[in-house]
Amino acid sequence: MPEHGENHEHPKDGIRLHTTNFQAIGQQLSELLQSGNSFRLKVEPWRERRSLSQNSIQHLWYAEMSRYLIAHGRPFASAEWVKDAMKHTYLGYEETERVDVITGERTVIQTLRHTSRLDTGEMHDYLSRVEGWARSIGCLLTVPDNSEYRELQRKQDE
């Protein structure tokens, strides 16, 4: 078993468990338990992480909102500022632990949630809220017709 901080063989988003790999995963777990250590196992329904298309559209939108806000008297509203403001408003914060490498002191801080940790449904919800806010201030955002966001909108409208 790798020590804390070492590379693990498992993907960061977990392992997709299904009938065809159940026995192999069971074997790996059995080997881990031979050490006598206890482990945390969290089983949840599999959902894909946000897509590249969703990631691309959010950055397009941050730039578009930045241009709009700057043109309307908010010179501080860089794309990075817009990104942080949207995440602050619609995603919130999570606790992150930091360690002082000299003293070993551990401090828990609040950091903005990362969109990279959202699944496609959560990301769609976030993008919908961002688009709604932009529309409410008169900023109409580009939604490419062939984007995954547009596809998910169509499915919700059916």
PDB file of C-alpha atoms in Angstrom:
ATOM      1  CA  MET A   1       0.000   0.000   0.000  1.00  0.00           C
ATOM      2  CA  PRO A   2       1.523   3.367  -0.968  1.00  0.00           C
ATOM      3  CA  GLU A   3       2.263   5.794   1.833  1.00  0.00           C
ATOM      4  CA  HIS A   4       0.280   9.037   2.074  1.00  0.00           C
ATOM      5  CA  GLY A   5       1.405  11.379  -0.691  1.00  0.00           C
ATOM      6  CA  GLU A   6       2.773   8.672  -2.995  1.00  0.00           C
ATOM      7  CA  ASN A   7       1.255   7.975  -6.373  1.00  0.00           C
ATOM      8  CA  HIS A   8      -1.645   5.551  -6.332  1.00  0.00           C
ATOM      9  CA  GLU A   9      -2.484   3.203  -9.162  1.00  0.00           C
ATOM     10  CA  HIS A  10      -6.136   4.256  -8.991  1.00  0.00           C
ATOM     11  CA  PRO A  11      -7.522   7.141 -11.016  1.00  0.00           C
ATOM     12  CA  LYS A  12      -8.352  10.278  -8.999  1.00  0.00           C
ATOM     13  CA  ASP A  13     -12.040   9.983  -9.875  1.00  0.00           C
ATOM     14  CA  GLY A  14     -12.232   6.481  -8.437  1.00  0.00           C
ATOM     15  CA  ILE A  15     -12.790   3.160 -10.101  1.00  0.00           C
ATOM     16  CA  ARG A  16     -15.848   2.425 -12.204  1.00  0.00           C
ATOM     17  CA  LEU A  17     -17.297  -0.718 -10.628  1.00  0.00           C
ATOM     18  CA  HIS A  18     -19.452  -3.014 -12.739  1.00  0.00           C
ATOM     19  CA  THR A  19     -20.121  -6.734 -13.056  1.00  0.00           C
ATOM     20  CA  THR A  20     -17.170  -7.397 -15.365  1.00  0.00           C
ATOM     21  CA  ASN A  21     -14.514  -6.083 -12.956  1.00  0.00           C
ATOM     22  CA  PHE A  22     -16.153  -6.888  -9.611  1.00  0.00           C
ATOM     23  CA  GLN A  23     -14.042  -9.981  -8.912  1.00  0.00           C
ATOM     24  CA  ALA A  24     -10.757  -8.269  -9.828  1.00  0.00           C
ATOM     25  CA  ILE A  25     -11.536  -5.323  -7.558  1.00  0.00           C
ATOM     26  CA  GLY A  26     -12.567  -7.715  -4.793  1.00  0.00           C
ATOM     27  CA  GLN A  27      -9.193  -9.440  -5.123  1.00  0.00           C
ATOM     28  CA  GLN A  28      -7.343  -6.106  -4.848  1.00  0.00           C
ATOM     29  CA  LEU A  29      -9.362  -5.153  -1.769  1.00  0.00           C
ATOM     30  CA  SER A  30      -8.693  -8.535  -0.194  1.00  0.00           C
ATOM     31  CA  GLU A  31      -4.946  -8.023  -0.683  1.00  0.00           C
ATOM     32  CA  LEU A  32      -5.151  -4.564   0.918  1.00  0.00           C
ATOM     33  CA  LEU A  33      -6.947  -5.973   3.951  1.00  0.00           C
ATOM     34  CA  GLN A  34      -4.162  -8.516   4.516  1.00  0.00           C
ATOM     35  CA  SER A  35      -2.100  -5.650   5.998  1.00  0.00           C
ATOM     36  CA  GLY A  36      -4.463  -5.433   8.961  1.00  0.00           C
ATOM     37  CA  ASN A  37      -5.145  -1.751   8.254  1.00  0.00           C
ATOM     38  CA  SER A  38      -8.625  -0.277   7.970  1.00  0.00           C
ATOM     39  CA  PHE A  39      -9.763   1.596   4.873  1.00  0.00           C
ATOM     40  CA  ARG A  40     -12.581   3.919   3.877  1.00  0.00           C
ATOM     41  CA  LEU A  41     -14.665   2.674   0.959  1.00  0.00           C
ATOM     42  CA  LYS A  42     -17.214   5.024  -0.548  1.00  0.00           C
ATOM     43  CA  VAL A  43     -19.610   3.652  -3.162  1.00  0.00           C
ATOM     44  CA  GLU A  44     -21.708   6.090  -5.151  1.00  0.00           C
ATOM     45  CA  PRO A  45     -23.431   6.033  -8.548  1.00  0.00           C
ATOM     46  CA  TRP A  46     -20.979   6.593 -11.406  1.00  0.00           C
ATOM     47  CA  ARG A  47     -21.278   9.936 -13.173  1.00  0.00           C
ATOM     48  CA  GLU A  48     -18.782  11.287 -15.657  1.00  0.00           C
ATOM     49  CA  ARG A  49     -16.790  14.358 -14.630  1.00  0.00           C
ATOM     50  CA  ARG A  50     -17.387  17.640 -16.415  1.00  0.00           C
ATOM     51  CA  SER A  51     -16.627  17.393 -20.095  1.00  0.00           C
ATOM     52  CA  LEU A  52     -14.012  19.267 -22.062  1.00  0.00           C
ATOM     53  CA  SER A  53     -16.855  21.004 -23.902  1.00  0.00           C
ATOM     54  CA  GLN A  54     -18.278  22.262 -20.598  1.00  0.00           C
ATOM     55  CA  ASN A  55     -14.838  23.437 -19.502  1.00  0.00           C
ATOM     56  CA  SER A  56     -14.302  25.284 -22.782  1.00  0.00           C
ATOM     57  CA  ILE A  57     -17.666  27.035 -22.643  1.00  0.00           C
ATOM     58  CA  GLN A  58     -17.150  28.250 -19.080  1.00  0.00           C
ATOM     59  CA  HIS A  59     -13.855  29.925 -20.028  1.00  0.00           C
ATOM     60  CA  LEU A  60     -15.452  31.444 -23.140  1.00  0.00           C
ATOM     61  CA  TRP A  61     -18.197  32.841 -20.905  1.00  0.00           C
ATOM     62  CA  TYR A  62     -15.799  34.250 -18.303  1.00  0.00           C
ATOM     63  CA  ALA A  63     -14.074  36.187 -21.107  1.00  0.00           C
ATOM     64  CA  GLU A  64     -17.399  37.381 -22.574  1.00  0.00           C
ATOM     65  CA  MET A  65     -18.717  38.509 -19.180  1.00  0.00           C
ATOM     66  CA  SER A  66     -15.416  40.258 -18.466  1.00  0.00           C
ATOM     67  CA  ARG A  67     -15.618  42.240 -21.721  1.00  0.00           C
ATOM     68  CA  TYR A  68     -19.254  43.133 -20.994  1.00  0.00           C
ATOM     69  CA  LEU A  69     -18.581  44.244 -17.412  1.00  0.00           C
ATOM     70  CA  ILE A  70     -15.504  46.277 -18.379  1.00  0.00           C
ATOM     71  CA  ALA A  71     -17.491  47.968 -21.171  1.00  0.00           C
ATOM     72  CA  HIS A  72     -20.180  48.809 -18.593  1.00  0.00           C
ATOM     73  CA  GLY A  73     -17.948  50.577 -16.089  1.00  0.00           C
ATOM     74  CA  ARG A  74     -16.331  47.758 -14.134  1.00  0.00           C
ATOM     75  CA  PRO A  75     -12.655  47.950 -15.163  1.00  0.00           C
ATOM     76  CA  PHE A  76     -11.598  45.471 -12.447  1.00  0.00           C
ATOM     77  CA  ALA A  77     -13.692  42.628 -13.901  1.00  0.00           C
ATOM     78  CA  SER A  78     -10.992  40.515 -15.558  1.00  0.00           C
ATOM     79  CA  ALA A  79     -11.897  37.021 -16.744  1.00  0.00           C
ATOM     80  CA  GLU A  80     -10.149  35.665 -13.623  1.00  0.00           C
ATOM     81  CA  TRP A  81     -12.205  37.992 -11.407  1.00  0.00           C
ATOM     82  CA  VAL A  82     -15.409  36.851 -13.140  1.00  0.00           C
ATOM     83  CA  LYS A  83     -14.421  33.195 -12.658  1.00  0.00           C
ATOM     84  CA  ASP A  84     -13.852  33.703  -8.928  1.00  0.00           C
ATOM     85  CA  ALA A  85     -17.057  35.743  -8.551  1.00  0.00           C
ATOM     86  CA  MET A  86     -19.164  33.076 -10.289  1.00  0.00           C
ATOM     87  CA  LYS A  87     -17.619  30.267  -8.236  1.00  0.00           C
ATOM     88  CA  HIS A  88     -18.080  32.300  -5.025  1.00  0.00           C
ATOM     89  CA  THR A  89     -21.742  32.910  -5.842  1.00  0.00           C
ATOM     90  CA  TYR A  90     -22.797  29.575  -7.340  1.00  0.00           C
ATOM     91  CA  LEU A  91     -20.369  26.915  -6.073  1.00  0.00           C
ATOM     92  CA  GLY A  92     -19.208  28.130  -2.685  1.00  0.00           C
ATOM     93  CA  TYR A  93     -16.253  26.878  -0.712  1.00  0.00           C
ATOM     94  CA  GLU A  94     -14.667  23.689   0.554  1.00  0.00           C
ATOM     95  CA  GLU A  95     -12.218  23.081   3.368  1.00  0.00           C
ATOM     96  CA  THR A  96      -8.606  22.511   2.345  1.00  0.00           C
ATOM     97  CA  GLU A  97      -5.794  21.551   4.689  1.00  0.00           C
ATOM     98  CA  ARG A  98      -2.420  23.281   4.391  1.00  0.00           C
ATOM     99  CA  VAL A  99       0.726  22.167   6.203  1.00  0.00           C
ATOM    100  CA  ASP A 100       3.596  24.451   7.205  1.00  0.00           C
ATOM    101  CA  VAL A 101       6.622  22.489   5.970  1.00  0.00           C
ATOM    102  CA  ILE A 102       8.869  23.891   8.701  1.00  0.00           C
ATOM    103  CA  THR A 103       6.675  23.570  11.790  1.00  0.00           C
ATOM    104  CA  GLY A 104       4.318  20.836  10.588  1.00  0.00           C
ATOM    105  CA  GLU A 105       1.394  22.972  11.749  1.00  0.00           C
ATOM    106  CA  ARG A 106      -1.822  22.109   9.949  1.00  0.00           C
ATOM    107  CA  THR A 107      -4.288  24.830   9.028  1.00  0.00           C
ATOM    108  CA  VAL A 108      -7.707  24.333   7.478  1.00  0.00           C
ATOM    109  CA  ILE A 109      -8.675  27.092   5.058  1.00  0.00           C
ATOM    110  CA  GLN A 110     -11.685  27.761   2.873  1.00  0.00           C
ATOM    111  CA  THR A 111     -11.019  27.599  -0.873  1.00  0.00           C
ATOM    112  CA  LEU A 112     -13.360  28.066  -3.807  1.00  0.00           C
ATOM    113  CA  ARG A 113     -14.752  24.789  -5.103  1.00  0.00           C
ATOM    114  CA  HIS A 114     -13.146  23.526  -8.302  1.00  0.00           C
ATOM    115  CA  THR A 115     -15.311  22.917 -11.365  1.00  0.00           C
ATOM    116  CA  SER A 116     -12.960  20.058 -12.284  1.00  0.00           C
ATOM    117  CA  ARG A 117     -14.507  18.102  -9.394  1.00  0.00           C
ATOM    118  CA  LEU A 118     -18.066  18.500 -10.679  1.00  0.00           C
ATOM    119  CA  ASP A 119     -19.790  15.798 -12.669  1.00  0.00           C
ATOM    120  CA  THR A 120     -21.515  16.687 -15.936  1.00  0.00           C
ATOM    121  CA  GLY A 121     -24.915  17.252 -14.263  1.00  0.00           C
ATOM    122  CA  GLU A 122     -23.491  19.515 -11.551  1.00  0.00           C
ATOM    123  CA  MET A 123     -21.500  21.408 -14.163  1.00  0.00           C
ATOM    124  CA  HIS A 124     -24.609  21.906 -16.297  1.00  0.00           C
ATOM    125  CA  ASP A 125     -26.442  23.295 -13.260  1.00  0.00           C
ATOM    126  CA  TYR A 126     -23.543  25.672 -12.547  1.00  0.00           C
ATOM    127  CA  LEU A 127     -23.382  26.840 -16.174  1.00  0.00           C
ATOM    128  CA  SER A 128     -27.167  27.372 -16.214  1.00  0.00           C
ATOM    129  CA  ARG A 129     -26.935  29.613 -13.144  1.00  0.00           C
ATOM    130  CA  VAL A 130     -24.022  31.564 -14.626  1.00  0.00           C
ATOM    131  CA  GLU A 131     -25.896  32.023 -17.901  1.00  0.00           C
ATOM    132  CA  GLY A 132     -29.017  33.137 -16.018  1.00  0.00           C
ATOM    133  CA  TRP A 133     -27.079  35.755 -14.065  1.00  0.00           C
ATOM    134  CA  ALA A 134     -25.387  37.058 -17.207  1.00  0.00           C
ATOM    135  CA  ARG A 135     -28.763  37.301 -18.967  1.00  0.00           C
ATOM    136  CA  SER A 136     -30.189  39.191 -15.949  1.00  0.00           C
ATOM    137  CA  ILE A 137     -27.612  41.976 -16.431  1.00  0.00           C
ATOM    138  CA  GLY A 138     -28.106  42.072 -20.215  1.00  0.00           C
ATOM    139  CA  CYS A 139     -25.031  40.051 -21.159  1.00  0.00           C
ATOM    140  CA  LEU A 140     -26.010  37.423 -23.703  1.00  0.00           C
ATOM    141  CA  LEU A 141     -23.478  34.598 -23.762  1.00  0.00           C
ATOM    142  CA  THR A 142     -22.452  32.520 -26.759  1.00  0.00           C
ATOM    143  CA  VAL A 143     -23.876  28.998 -26.683  1.00  0.00           C
ATOM    144  CA  PRO A 144     -22.559  27.041 -29.672  1.00  0.00           C
ATOM    145  CA  ASP A 145     -25.354  24.993 -31.237  1.00  0.00           C
ATOM    146  CA  ASN A 146     -23.245  21.839 -31.234  1.00  0.00           C
ATOM    147  CA  SER A 147     -22.062  22.204 -27.618  1.00  0.00           C
ATOM    148  CA  GLU A 148     -22.793  19.678 -24.910  1.00  0.00           C
ATOM    149  CA  TYR A 149     -24.396  22.476 -22.880  1.00  0.00           C
ATOM    150  CA  ARG A 150     -26.918  23.104 -25.698  1.00  0.00           C
ATOM    151  CA  GLU A 151     -27.581  19.352 -25.963  1.00  0.00           C
ATOM    152  CA  LEU A 152     -28.281  19.086 -22.216  1.00  0.00           C
ATOM    153  CA  GLN A 153     -30.581  22.127 -22.465  1.00  0.00           C
ATOM    154  CA  ARG A 154     -32.538  20.427 -25.248  1.00  0.00           C
ATOM    155  CA  LYS A 155     -32.875  17.218 -23.229  1.00  0.00           C
ATOM    156  CA  GLN A 156     -34.197  19.167 -20.226  1.00  0.00           C
ATOM    157  CA  ASP A 157     -36.721  20.972 -22.423  1.00  0.00           C
ATOM    158  CA  GLU A 158     -38.159  17.703 -23.800  1.00  0.00           C
TER     159      GLU A 158
END
